[in-house]
Short mmCIF file of C-alpha atoms in Angstrom, two decimals:
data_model
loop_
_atom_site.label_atom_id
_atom_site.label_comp_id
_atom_site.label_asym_id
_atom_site.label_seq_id
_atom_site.Cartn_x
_atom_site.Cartn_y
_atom_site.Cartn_z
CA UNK A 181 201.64 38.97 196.28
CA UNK A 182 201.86 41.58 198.74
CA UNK A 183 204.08 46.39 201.39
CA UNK A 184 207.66 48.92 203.49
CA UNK A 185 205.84 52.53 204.08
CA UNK A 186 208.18 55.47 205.60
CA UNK A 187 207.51 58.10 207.58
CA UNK A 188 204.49 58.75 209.18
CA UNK A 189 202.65 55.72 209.38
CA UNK A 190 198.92 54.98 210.70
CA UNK A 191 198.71 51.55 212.58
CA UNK A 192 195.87 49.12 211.53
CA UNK A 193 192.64 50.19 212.85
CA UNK A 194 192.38 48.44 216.75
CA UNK A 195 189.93 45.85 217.87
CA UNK A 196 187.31 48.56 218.57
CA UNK A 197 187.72 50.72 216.16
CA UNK A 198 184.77 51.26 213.40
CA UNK A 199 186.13 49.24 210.06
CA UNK A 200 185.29 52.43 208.53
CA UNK A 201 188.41 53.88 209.46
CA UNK A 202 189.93 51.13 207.64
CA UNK A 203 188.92 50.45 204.11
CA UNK A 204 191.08 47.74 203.77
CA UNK A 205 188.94 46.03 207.00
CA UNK A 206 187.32 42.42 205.24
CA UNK A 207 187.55 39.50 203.11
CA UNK A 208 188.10 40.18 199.49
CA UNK A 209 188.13 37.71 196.72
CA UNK A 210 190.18 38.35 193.49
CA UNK A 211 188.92 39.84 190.39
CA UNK A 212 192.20 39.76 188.20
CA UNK A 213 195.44 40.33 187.97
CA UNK A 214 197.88 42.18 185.93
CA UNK A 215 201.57 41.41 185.08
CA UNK A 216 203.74 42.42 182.20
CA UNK A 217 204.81 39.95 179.55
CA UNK A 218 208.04 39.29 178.08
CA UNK A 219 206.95 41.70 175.33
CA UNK A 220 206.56 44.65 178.35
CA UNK A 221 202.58 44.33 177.50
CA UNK A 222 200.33 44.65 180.21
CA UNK A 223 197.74 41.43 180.24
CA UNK A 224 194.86 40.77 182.38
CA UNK A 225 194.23 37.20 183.88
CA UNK A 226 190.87 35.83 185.12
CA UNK A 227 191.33 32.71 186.06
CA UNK A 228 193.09 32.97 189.27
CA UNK A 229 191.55 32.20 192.51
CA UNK A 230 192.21 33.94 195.94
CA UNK A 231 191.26 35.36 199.08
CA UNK A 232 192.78 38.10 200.84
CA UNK A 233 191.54 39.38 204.41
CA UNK A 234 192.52 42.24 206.75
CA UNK A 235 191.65 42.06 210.67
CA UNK A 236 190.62 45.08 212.40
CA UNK A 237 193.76 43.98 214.70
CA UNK A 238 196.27 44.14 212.10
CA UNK A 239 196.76 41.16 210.76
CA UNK A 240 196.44 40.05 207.36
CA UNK A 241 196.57 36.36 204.92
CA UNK A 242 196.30 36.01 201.67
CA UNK A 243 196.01 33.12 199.05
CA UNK A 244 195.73 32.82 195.86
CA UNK A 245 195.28 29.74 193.77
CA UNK A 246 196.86 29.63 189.74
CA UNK A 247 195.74 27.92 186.75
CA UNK A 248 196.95 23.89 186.68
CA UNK A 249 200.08 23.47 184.83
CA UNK A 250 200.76 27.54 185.06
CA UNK A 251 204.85 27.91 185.72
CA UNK A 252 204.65 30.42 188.55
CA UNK A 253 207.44 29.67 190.04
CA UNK A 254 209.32 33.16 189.12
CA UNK A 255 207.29 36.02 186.63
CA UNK A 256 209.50 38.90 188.39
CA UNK A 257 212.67 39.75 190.96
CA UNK A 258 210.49 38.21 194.50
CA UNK A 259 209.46 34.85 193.86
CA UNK A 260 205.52 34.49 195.68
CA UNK A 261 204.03 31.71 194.40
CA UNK A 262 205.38 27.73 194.77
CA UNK A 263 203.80 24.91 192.77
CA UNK A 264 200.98 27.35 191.64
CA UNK A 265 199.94 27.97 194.58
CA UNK A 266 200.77 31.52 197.29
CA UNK A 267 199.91 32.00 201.11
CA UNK A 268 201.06 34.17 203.19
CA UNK A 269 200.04 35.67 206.87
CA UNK A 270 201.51 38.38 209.64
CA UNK A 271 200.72 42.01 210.53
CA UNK A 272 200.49 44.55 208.56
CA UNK A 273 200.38 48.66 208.80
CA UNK A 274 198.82 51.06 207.05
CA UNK A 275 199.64 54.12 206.02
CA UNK A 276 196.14 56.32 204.86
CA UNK A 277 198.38 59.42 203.74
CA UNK A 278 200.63 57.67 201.22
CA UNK A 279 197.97 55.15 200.54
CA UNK A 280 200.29 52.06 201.34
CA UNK A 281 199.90 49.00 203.58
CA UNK A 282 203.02 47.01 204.52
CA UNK A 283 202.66 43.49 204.96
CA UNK A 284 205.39 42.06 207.81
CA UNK A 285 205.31 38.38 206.66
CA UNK A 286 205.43 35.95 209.90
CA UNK A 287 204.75 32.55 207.52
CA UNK A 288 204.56 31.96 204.06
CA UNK A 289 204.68 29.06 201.64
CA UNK A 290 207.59 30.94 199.83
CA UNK A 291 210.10 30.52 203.29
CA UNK A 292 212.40 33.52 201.71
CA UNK A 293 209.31 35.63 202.24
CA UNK A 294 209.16 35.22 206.35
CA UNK A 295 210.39 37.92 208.16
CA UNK A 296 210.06 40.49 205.39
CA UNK A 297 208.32 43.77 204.94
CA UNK A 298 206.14 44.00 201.63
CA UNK A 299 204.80 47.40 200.74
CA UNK A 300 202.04 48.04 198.57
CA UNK A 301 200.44 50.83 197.36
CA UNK A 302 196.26 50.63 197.33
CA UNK A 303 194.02 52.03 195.49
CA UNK A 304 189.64 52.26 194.91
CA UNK A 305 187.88 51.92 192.23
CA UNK A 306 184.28 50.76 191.57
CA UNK A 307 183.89 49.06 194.98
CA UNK A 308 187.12 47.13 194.17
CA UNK A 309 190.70 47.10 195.89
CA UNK A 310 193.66 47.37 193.97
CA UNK A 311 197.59 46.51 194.93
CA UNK A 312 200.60 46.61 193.64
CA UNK A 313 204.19 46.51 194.67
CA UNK A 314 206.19 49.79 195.37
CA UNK A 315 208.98 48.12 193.81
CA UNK A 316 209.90 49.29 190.48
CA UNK A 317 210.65 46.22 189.34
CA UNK A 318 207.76 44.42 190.28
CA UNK A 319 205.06 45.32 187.14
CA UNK A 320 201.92 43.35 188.88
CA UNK A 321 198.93 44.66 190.05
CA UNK A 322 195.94 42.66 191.90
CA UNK A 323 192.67 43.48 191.79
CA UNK A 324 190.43 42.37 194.87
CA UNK A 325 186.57 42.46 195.41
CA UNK A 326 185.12 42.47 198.68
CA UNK A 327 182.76 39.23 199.58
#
């Protein structure tokens, strides 16, 4: 689940750049996520698996694995996940001043998903990275911990 930043935006860190200037820079793992229930209640689910990395050269994958038998076909307006299961690669760009990173998606299990710009806006917080969408009507949030 992942980014359209406007304005001025700060390209991924290059090849020889210190990861330091990019904290998104690694291979993460995922702690939770969040997503709102028919009720409009946030919950918190554990028992996903995933992996999310960021390249010093820009580009990015992600995957992330959902409970057997879980319906994740739709939970919001941009469908993600197929069978259960989500992947998706490209570039991406990142934006330190509005705290976004835009994922351009070059290939993706979900086809509808090539060729589009995903925004998200990141966040810290106890050695863990946070995203969610910059849509509005997107009400997720993934938490990611660094391996």
């Amino acid at each position: 689940m992942l980014a359209l930043a406007v304005g001025a935006t700060a390209s991924a860190a290059p090849e020889h750049q210190a990861p330091a200037a990019n904290p998104l820079v690694g291979s993460w793992h995922i702690a939770w996520m969040e997503n709102q229930d028919a009720q409009g209640k946030i919950v918190r689910r554990t028992d996903r698996q995933g992996q999310l990395i960021y390249t010093p050269g820009g580009h990015m994958s992600v995957q992330v694995m959902y409970p057997e038998g879980e319906a994740q076909e739709r939970e919001g307006p941009v469908q993600y996940a197929q069978g259960g299961y989500e992947a998706s690669w490209g570039r991406y760009d990142l934006d330190l001043k509005r705290h976004t990173v835009t994922h351009h998606v070059e290939g993706a299990m979900v086809h509808a998903l090539v060729g589009r710009d995903l925004p998200r806006f990141y966040s810290f917080a106890d050695g863990r990275l946070t995203l969610r969408s910059t849509n509005p009507d997107e009400h997720w949030a993934v938490t990611w911990q660094k391996d």
